[in-house]
Coordinates of C-alpha atoms in Angstrom, one line a residue:
M1 CA 0.4 0.0 0.0
G2 CA 1.6 3.8 -1.4
L3 CA 1.4 7.0 0.3
F4 CA -1.3 8.2 -1.9
N5 CA -4.1 5.3 -0.9
K6 CA -6.7 6.9 -4.2
T7 CA -4.3 7.6 -6.1
S8 CA -5.5 10.6 -8.5
D9 CA -3.7 11.0 -11.9
Y10 CA -2.3 13.7 -10.6
Q11 CA -0.4 12.5 -8.2
K12 CA 0.5 9.3 -9.9
A13 CA 2.0 11.5 -12.0
C14 CA 3.5 13.1 -9.1
E15 CA 4.5 9.2 -8.0
N16 CA 5.8 8.3 -11.5
K17 CA 8.1 12.4 -12.0
I18 CA 9.6 11.2 -8.4
K19 CA 10.3 7.7 -9.8
E20 CA 12.4 9.5 -12.5
L21 CA 14.4 11.3 -10.9
C22 CA 15.1 9.4 -7.3
G23 CA 15.3 6.1 -9.5
G24 CA 13.8 2.7 -8.0
F25 CA 14.8 0.6 -4.8
T26 CA 18.4 1.2 -7.2
P27 CA 19.1 5.5 -6.6
S28 CA 19.1 6.6 -10.2
D29 CA 22.4 7.8 -12.6
Y30 CA 21.3 11.8 -11.2
F31 CA 20.2 11.3 -7.7
T32 CA 23.9 9.2 -7.0
E33 CA 26.0 12.6 -9.4
K34 CA 24.2 15.4 -7.4
A35 CA 24.2 13.0 -3.7
Y36 CA 28.2 13.0 -4.4
S37 CA 28.7 16.7 -6.0
Y38 CA 26.5 17.6 -2.9
K39 CA 26.9 15.5 0.2
Y40 CA 30.3 13.8 -0.9
E41 CA 28.1 9.9 -0.9
K42 CA 29.1 8.5 -3.2
N43 CA 26.5 5.6 -2.5
P44 CA 23.9 6.8 -1.6
T45 CA 20.1 6.2 -0.6
N46 CA 16.9 7.6 -1.9
N47 CA 15.1 6.3 0.4
N48 CA 14.0 9.5 2.4
E49 CA 14.5 11.6 -0.4
K50 CA 11.4 9.7 -2.2
A51 CA 9.4 10.0 1.5
I52 CA 9.9 13.2 1.7
L53 CA 8.7 14.3 -1.5
K54 CA 5.5 12.1 -1.7
D55 CA 4.8 13.2 0.9
E56 CA 4.8 17.6 0.2
C57 CA 2.9 16.0 -2.8
L58 CA -0.2 14.7 -0.8
N59 CA -0.2 17.1 1.7
K60 CA 0.1 19.5 -1.3
T61 CA 2.9 21.5 -0.7
L62 CA 4.5 20.9 -3.6
A63 CA 3.3 21.2 -7.0
L64 CA 4.5 18.2 -9.9
E65 CA 6.0 20.5 -11.3
D66 CA 8.9 21.6 -8.7
I67 CA 9.1 18.9 -7.7
E68 CA 13.1 18.8 -9.6
K69 CA 13.9 21.8 -8.0
R70 CA 12.6 20.3 -4.3
L71 CA 14.9 17.2 -5.2
D72 CA 17.3 19.9 -5.4
E73 CA 17.1 21.7 -2.6
L74 CA 16.8 18.1 -0.7
L75 CA 20.2 16.5 -1.6
H76 CA 22.1 19.8 0.0
M77 CA 20.4 18.7 3.1
D78 CA 20.3 16.4 5.8
C79 CA 17.2 13.8 4.7
N80 CA 17.8 11.4 7.6
A81 CA 17.2 14.0 9.9
L82 CA 14.9 16.2 7.9
N83 CA 12.4 13.3 7.6
S84 CA 13.1 11.0 10.4
K85 CA 13.0 13.1 13.0
I86 CA 11.0 16.9 11.9
R87 CA 8.7 14.5 9.9
Q88 CA 8.2 11.5 11.5
K89 CA 9.1 11.9 15.7
Y90 CA 8.3 16.1 16.0
H91 CA 5.2 15.7 12.8
R92 CA 6.1 19.3 11.6
N93 CA 5.5 20.0 7.4
T94 CA 8.9 19.5 5.9
S95 CA 7.9 21.5 2.7
E96 CA 9.7 24.8 5.7
F97 CA 13.0 23.0 5.5
K98 CA 14.2 24.7 2.5
T99 CA 17.9 24.7 3.6
Q100 CA 20.3 22.4 6.1
N101 CA 20.4 25.9 8.3
D102 CA 17.3 25.3 8.9
I103 CA 17.2 21.7 9.7
D104 CA 20.1 23.1 12.5
N105 CA 18.0 25.6 14.5
F106 CA 14.6 23.5 14.8
L107 CA 17.4 20.7 16.6
G108 CA 19.4 22.9 18.0
P109 CA 23.9 22.8 18.9
S110 CA 24.5 19.3 19.4
Y111 CA 23.4 17.9 16.4
Y112 CA 25.0 21.2 14.9
I113 CA 28.5 19.8 15.6
K114 CA 28.4 16.2 14.8
Y115 CA 25.8 16.5 11.6
H116 CA 28.7 19.1 9.6
E117 CA 32.1 17.8 11.4
K118 CA 30.8 14.4 9.5
L119 CA 30.1 16.5 6.3
E120 CA 33.3 18.1 6.9
H121 CA 34.6 14.2 6.4
K122 CA 33.2 13.7 4.1
R123 CA 34.7 16.5 2.3
L124 CA 37.8 16.0 3.1
K125 CA 37.5 12.6 1.8
Y126 CA 35.4 13.3 -2.1
E127 CA 38.3 16.0 -2.2
S128 CA 40.8 13.5 -2.1
E129 CA 39.1 10.9 -4.8
M130 CA 38.7 13.8 -6.9
K131 CA 42.8 14.7 -6.4
K132 CA 43.6 10.8 -6.6
N133 CA 41.1 10.9 -10.2
K134 CA 42.2 13.4 -12.0
Q135 CA 46.2 12.2 -11.4
K136 CA 44.8 9.0 -12.7
E137 CA 43.1 10.3 -15.7
L138 CA 46.6 12.8 -16.0
E139 CA 48.6 9.3 -16.6
I140 CA 46.3 7.7 -18.7
Y141 CA 46.0 10.8 -21.3
T142 CA 50.1 10.7 -20.9
K143 CA 50.6 7.0 -21.3
Y144 CA 47.3 6.9 -24.0
N145 CA 48.1 10.5 -25.8
I146 CA 45.7 10.9 -29.1
Y147 CA 48.5 13.5 -30.3
Q148 CA 51.5 11.5 -30.4
G149 CA 50.0 7.6 -31.6
V150 CA 47.8 5.4 -30.1
T151 CA 47.5 2.2 -31.4
V152 CA 44.0 1.1 -32.6
N153 CA 42.2 -1.3 -34.3
V154 CA 40.7 0.0 -37.9
I155 CA 37.7 -1.2 -40.0
L156 CA 37.8 0.9 -43.5
P157 CA 35.5 2.1 -46.2
E158 CA 37.6 0.0 -48.9
K159 CA 37.0 -3.4 -50.1
E160 CA 39.1 -6.8 -50.3
I161 CA 38.9 -10.2 -51.3
K162 CA 39.5 -12.3 -48.3
L163 CA 40.0 -16.2 -49.3
K164 CA 37.5 -18.5 -46.6
Y165 CA 38.2 -22.1 -45.7
I166 CA 35.6 -24.2 -45.6
D167 CA 35.8 -27.5 -43.2
N168 CA 34.2 -30.1 -44.7
S169 CA 35.8 -32.8 -42.7
L170 CA 32.5 -33.4 -39.6
S171 CA 30.6 -33.2 -43.4
R172 CA 32.1 -36.4 -43.9
G173 CA 32.2 -38.3 -40.1
V174 CA 28.9 -37.9 -40.3
A175 CA 27.4 -39.0 -44.0
T176 CA 30.0 -42.0 -43.3
K177 CA 28.5 -42.6 -39.9
Y178 CA 24.6 -42.7 -40.7
F179 CA 24.8 -44.0 -44.5
G180 CA 27.3 -46.5 -44.3
L181 CA 29.9 -44.8 -47.6
I182 CA 33.5 -45.7 -47.2
G183 CA 35.7 -42.9 -48.8
L184 CA 33.2 -40.5 -48.8
A185 CA 34.4 -37.6 -51.7
I186 CA 34.7 -34.6 -50.0
Q187 CA 36.4 -32.0 -50.7
D188 CA 37.4 -28.9 -48.2
E189 CA 36.3 -26.0 -50.5
I190 CA 38.2 -22.7 -50.4
Q191 CA 35.8 -18.9 -51.4
Q192 CA 36.5 -16.0 -51.9
E193 CA 34.4 -13.5 -49.6
E194 CA 34.4 -10.0 -49.7
V195 CA 35.1 -7.3 -46.7
N196 CA 35.9 -3.7 -45.3
R197 CA 39.1 -3.9 -45.0
T198 CA 40.6 -3.2 -41.7
I199 CA 44.3 -3.1 -39.9
S200 CA 45.9 -2.2 -37.0
T201 CA 47.6 1.1 -37.0
Q202 CA 48.3 3.9 -34.8
M203 CA 46.7 7.1 -35.3
L204 CA 47.0 10.3 -33.8
V205 CA 45.3 14.2 -34.0
V206 CA 46.8 16.3 -36.3
D207 CA 46.4 20.3 -36.6
N208 CA 43.4 19.7 -39.6
G209 CA 41.7 16.3 -38.9
I210 CA 43.7 12.9 -38.1
V211 CA 45.8 10.1 -39.2
F212 CA 46.2 7.5 -39.7
R213 CA 49.9 5.5 -40.2
N214 CA 51.2 3.7 -43.0
A215 CA 47.5 2.4 -43.8
Q216 CA 46.9 3.0 -47.3
K217 CA 47.4 -0.7 -49.0
D218 CA 50.9 1.5 -50.5
G219 CA 51.9 1.9 -47.4
K220 CA 51.5 5.5 -47.0
D221 CA 49.7 6.8 -44.0
L222 CA 45.5 8.3 -44.8
R223 CA 44.9 11.6 -43.5
I224 CA 40.9 12.4 -43.1
P225 CA 40.5 16.4 -42.7
Y226 CA 37.9 17.8 -41.2
E227 CA 36.5 18.9 -44.0
S228 CA 36.0 15.5 -44.8
I229 CA 34.3 14.6 -41.4
I230 CA 30.9 15.0 -39.9
S231 CA 30.5 13.8 -37.0
V232 CA 32.1 10.9 -34.0
E233 CA 30.3 8.5 -32.8
P234 CA 29.6 5.4 -30.1
H235 CA 29.2 2.6 -31.2
V236 CA 28.9 -0.9 -30.2
N237 CA 31.2 -2.8 -27.6
N238 CA 33.6 0.7 -27.2
N239 CA 34.7 1.3 -30.6
L240 CA 33.9 4.6 -32.6
K241 CA 32.8 5.4 -35.7
I242 CA 33.7 8.5 -37.8
I243 CA 31.1 9.3 -40.1
L244 CA 32.3 10.6 -43.4
L245 CA 31.3 12.5 -46.8
E246 CA 29.3 10.5 -49.3
N247 CA 27.9 7.9 -46.7
Q248 CA 31.4 6.4 -45.6
I249 CA 31.7 5.0 -41.9
I250 CA 35.2 4.1 -40.7
Y251 CA 35.1 1.6 -37.5
M252 CA 37.7 2.3 -34.5
G253 CA 38.3 0.9 -31.3
F254 CA 41.4 1.7 -29.4
V255 CA 43.5 -0.8 -27.7
V256 CA 43.8 -0.9 -23.9
V257 CA 46.7 -2.8 -22.7
A258 CA 45.5 -2.4 -19.0
I259 CA 44.1 -5.6 -15.7
W260 CA 41.7 -3.3 -14.0
D261 CA 40.0 -0.6 -15.8
A262 CA 39.9 -1.1 -19.5
V263 CA 37.1 -0.2 -20.1
K264 CA 37.0 2.9 -17.7
I265 CA 40.3 4.0 -19.6
Q266 CA 38.5 3.6 -22.8
N267 CA 35.5 5.4 -22.1
L268 CA 37.9 8.4 -21.7
I269 CA 39.7 8.2 -24.5
N270 CA 36.5 8.1 -26.6
D271 CA 35.6 11.0 -24.9
Q272 CA 38.7 12.7 -25.6
F273 CA 38.6 11.7 -28.7
M274 CA 35.2 11.9 -29.9
D275 CA 35.3 15.7 -27.3
I276 CA 38.1 16.9 -29.9
V277 CA 37.3 15.4 -33.5
N278 CA 33.5 16.6 -33.3
Q279 CA 34.3 20.4 -31.9
N280 CA 36.9 21.4 -35.3
A281 CA 34.5 18.3 -37.5
R282 CA 32.6 20.4 -41.0
G283 CA 31.6 17.7 -42.9
R284 CA 28.3 17.8 -42.0
E285 CA 28.7 22.2 -42.9
F286 CA 29.7 20.9 -46.8
E287 CA 27.0 18.1 -46.1
E288 CA 24.6 20.5 -46.1
K289 CA 25.6 23.8 -47.4
G290 CA 26.7 22.4 -51.1
W291 CA 30.4 23.4 -52.0
D292 CA 28.3 25.6 -53.7
E293 CA 27.0 27.1 -51.3
I294 CA 29.8 28.2 -49.1
S295 CA 31.5 28.7 -52.4
Q296 CA 29.8 31.6 -52.6
N297 CA 31.2 33.5 -49.9
E298 CA 34.0 33.0 -51.6
P299 CA 35.8 36.2 -52.5
T300 CA 34.6 36.8 -56.6
N301 CA 36.4 39.1 -57.9
K302 CA 38.5 37.4 -60.4
V303 CA 41.9 37.6 -62.6
S304 CA 41.6 36.8 -66.1
D305 CA 43.3 33.7 -66.8
A306 CA 46.1 35.8 -69.0
D307 CA 47.1 38.1 -65.6
E308 CA 46.8 34.8 -63.9
I309 CA 49.2 32.5 -65.8
L310 CA 51.9 35.8 -65.9
K311 CA 51.7 35.3 -62.5
Y312 CA 52.9 31.8 -62.2
V313 CA 55.5 32.7 -64.7
E314 CA 57.6 34.9 -62.9
L315 CA 57.1 33.0 -59.8
Y316 CA 59.0 30.8 -62.6
E317 CA 61.1 33.0 -63.3
H318 CA 62.7 33.5 -60.2
G319 CA 62.6 30.4 -59.1
Y320 CA 59.9 29.8 -56.9
L321 CA 58.6 27.5 -58.7
T322 CA 59.6 23.9 -60.9
K323 CA 59.6 23.8 -64.8
E324 CA 56.4 21.0 -63.6
E325 CA 54.9 23.1 -61.1
F326 CA 54.4 26.4 -63.6
E327 CA 53.5 24.0 -66.2
M328 CA 50.9 21.9 -63.8
E329 CA 49.2 26.0 -62.9
K330 CA 49.4 27.1 -66.1
S331 CA 47.0 23.5 -67.4
K332 CA 44.9 24.0 -64.7
I333 CA 44.3 28.2 -65.8
L334 CA 43.4 27.0 -69.5
H335 CA 41.6 24.4 -68.4
G336 CA 40.2 24.3 -65.4
K337 CA 40.0 21.8 -62.3
K338 CA 39.8 19.0 -65.0
A339 CA 43.9 19.1 -65.7
I340 CA 43.5 17.4 -61.5
L341 CA 43.4 13.6 -63.0
E342 CA 44.4 12.2 -59.6
C343 CA 45.0 12.8 -56.0
P344 CA 48.9 14.3 -55.8
N345 CA 49.7 12.1 -52.4
C346 CA 47.9 9.1 -53.3
K347 CA 46.9 9.2 -56.7
T348 CA 43.2 7.5 -56.5
P349 CA 41.8 9.3 -60.2
V350 CA 39.3 12.3 -59.0
N351 CA 35.7 11.3 -60.1
Y352 CA 33.8 14.1 -60.7
E353 CA 34.9 18.0 -61.7
D354 CA 34.4 19.7 -58.0
Q355 CA 36.1 17.7 -56.3
K356 CA 37.1 19.2 -53.0
F357 CA 39.0 16.0 -51.5
C358 CA 40.2 12.7 -52.4
T359 CA 37.8 10.1 -51.4
N360 CA 40.6 7.9 -51.0
C361 CA 43.6 9.1 -48.5
G362 CA 41.5 13.2 -47.1
T363 CA 44.0 15.0 -49.0
K364 CA 42.9 18.9 -49.8
L365 CA 42.4 19.0 -54.2
N366 CA 43.7 22.2 -55.1

């Protein structure tokens, strides 16, 4: 039998809200986090807070829309004393008590000294634990420094052919047993299947994007500029997925070597990596607006082709450009972007005129 004998819809809504904020038998994450930061209770119970909230709702001194605000007040107070002494022993209306100071004044100096000495002990312990946690996090970020290189397992968008060995020995044995066939001619099979290329490599964050060391088939680094990245999101088993333009996805998992707290370490690195990359990713801007619209923001004062070529002639004559560089720039002016037929980094063919980045290695195409 609950605190509400004849539960109205409104009372039921209050109960649901209290359960949502406080949790059921086990405190909610919201409740636990606030109790730890407010009263330094690492493993709090929620019975007193729930009882007070339900009683105040029942007495119509607490409205549904004010429950969360009231819970925040209670989590700053000694709810054990408020519920067991003030509400149950002295039969006082708990809604009159808004701060811990109200409880201190009501219960007197003896209670005040005892409670606040206990609270101070919890605070010192809490601060010591927080300091240790910060130090541990710093050690983790130093060991797994994403700016210097961290080992990752990566599933790339590109496909490769793998040979799959099918062992039919079990089938042969079963057939021989049940049908009495001797020397049944069933041979093992080797099948081909197309799968995404999976590698283990070093990943690091650089100023203009992320780099996977020696990740290309020819052994070159795979560079992904922020302009090609839409977002980084959590994936299954503490892995991440890097969502790129053109519906491409790279799946990645940090390799953590630890006997204890491996999942916690991985979560810390994941959070750090997601925060940094998502803050700098610009792919969504290009995806939503399109290349043409963004290019409209660029200066429109165009120089004639002849003047542009003369500029490069002068650079070539003064030794700032090689002959090959001069010829390439001249060709780009005379023939437009069609002159760029392949990526200068990985030599991957350019698929269309307005392509801005290499779809294989992410290099920006000029």
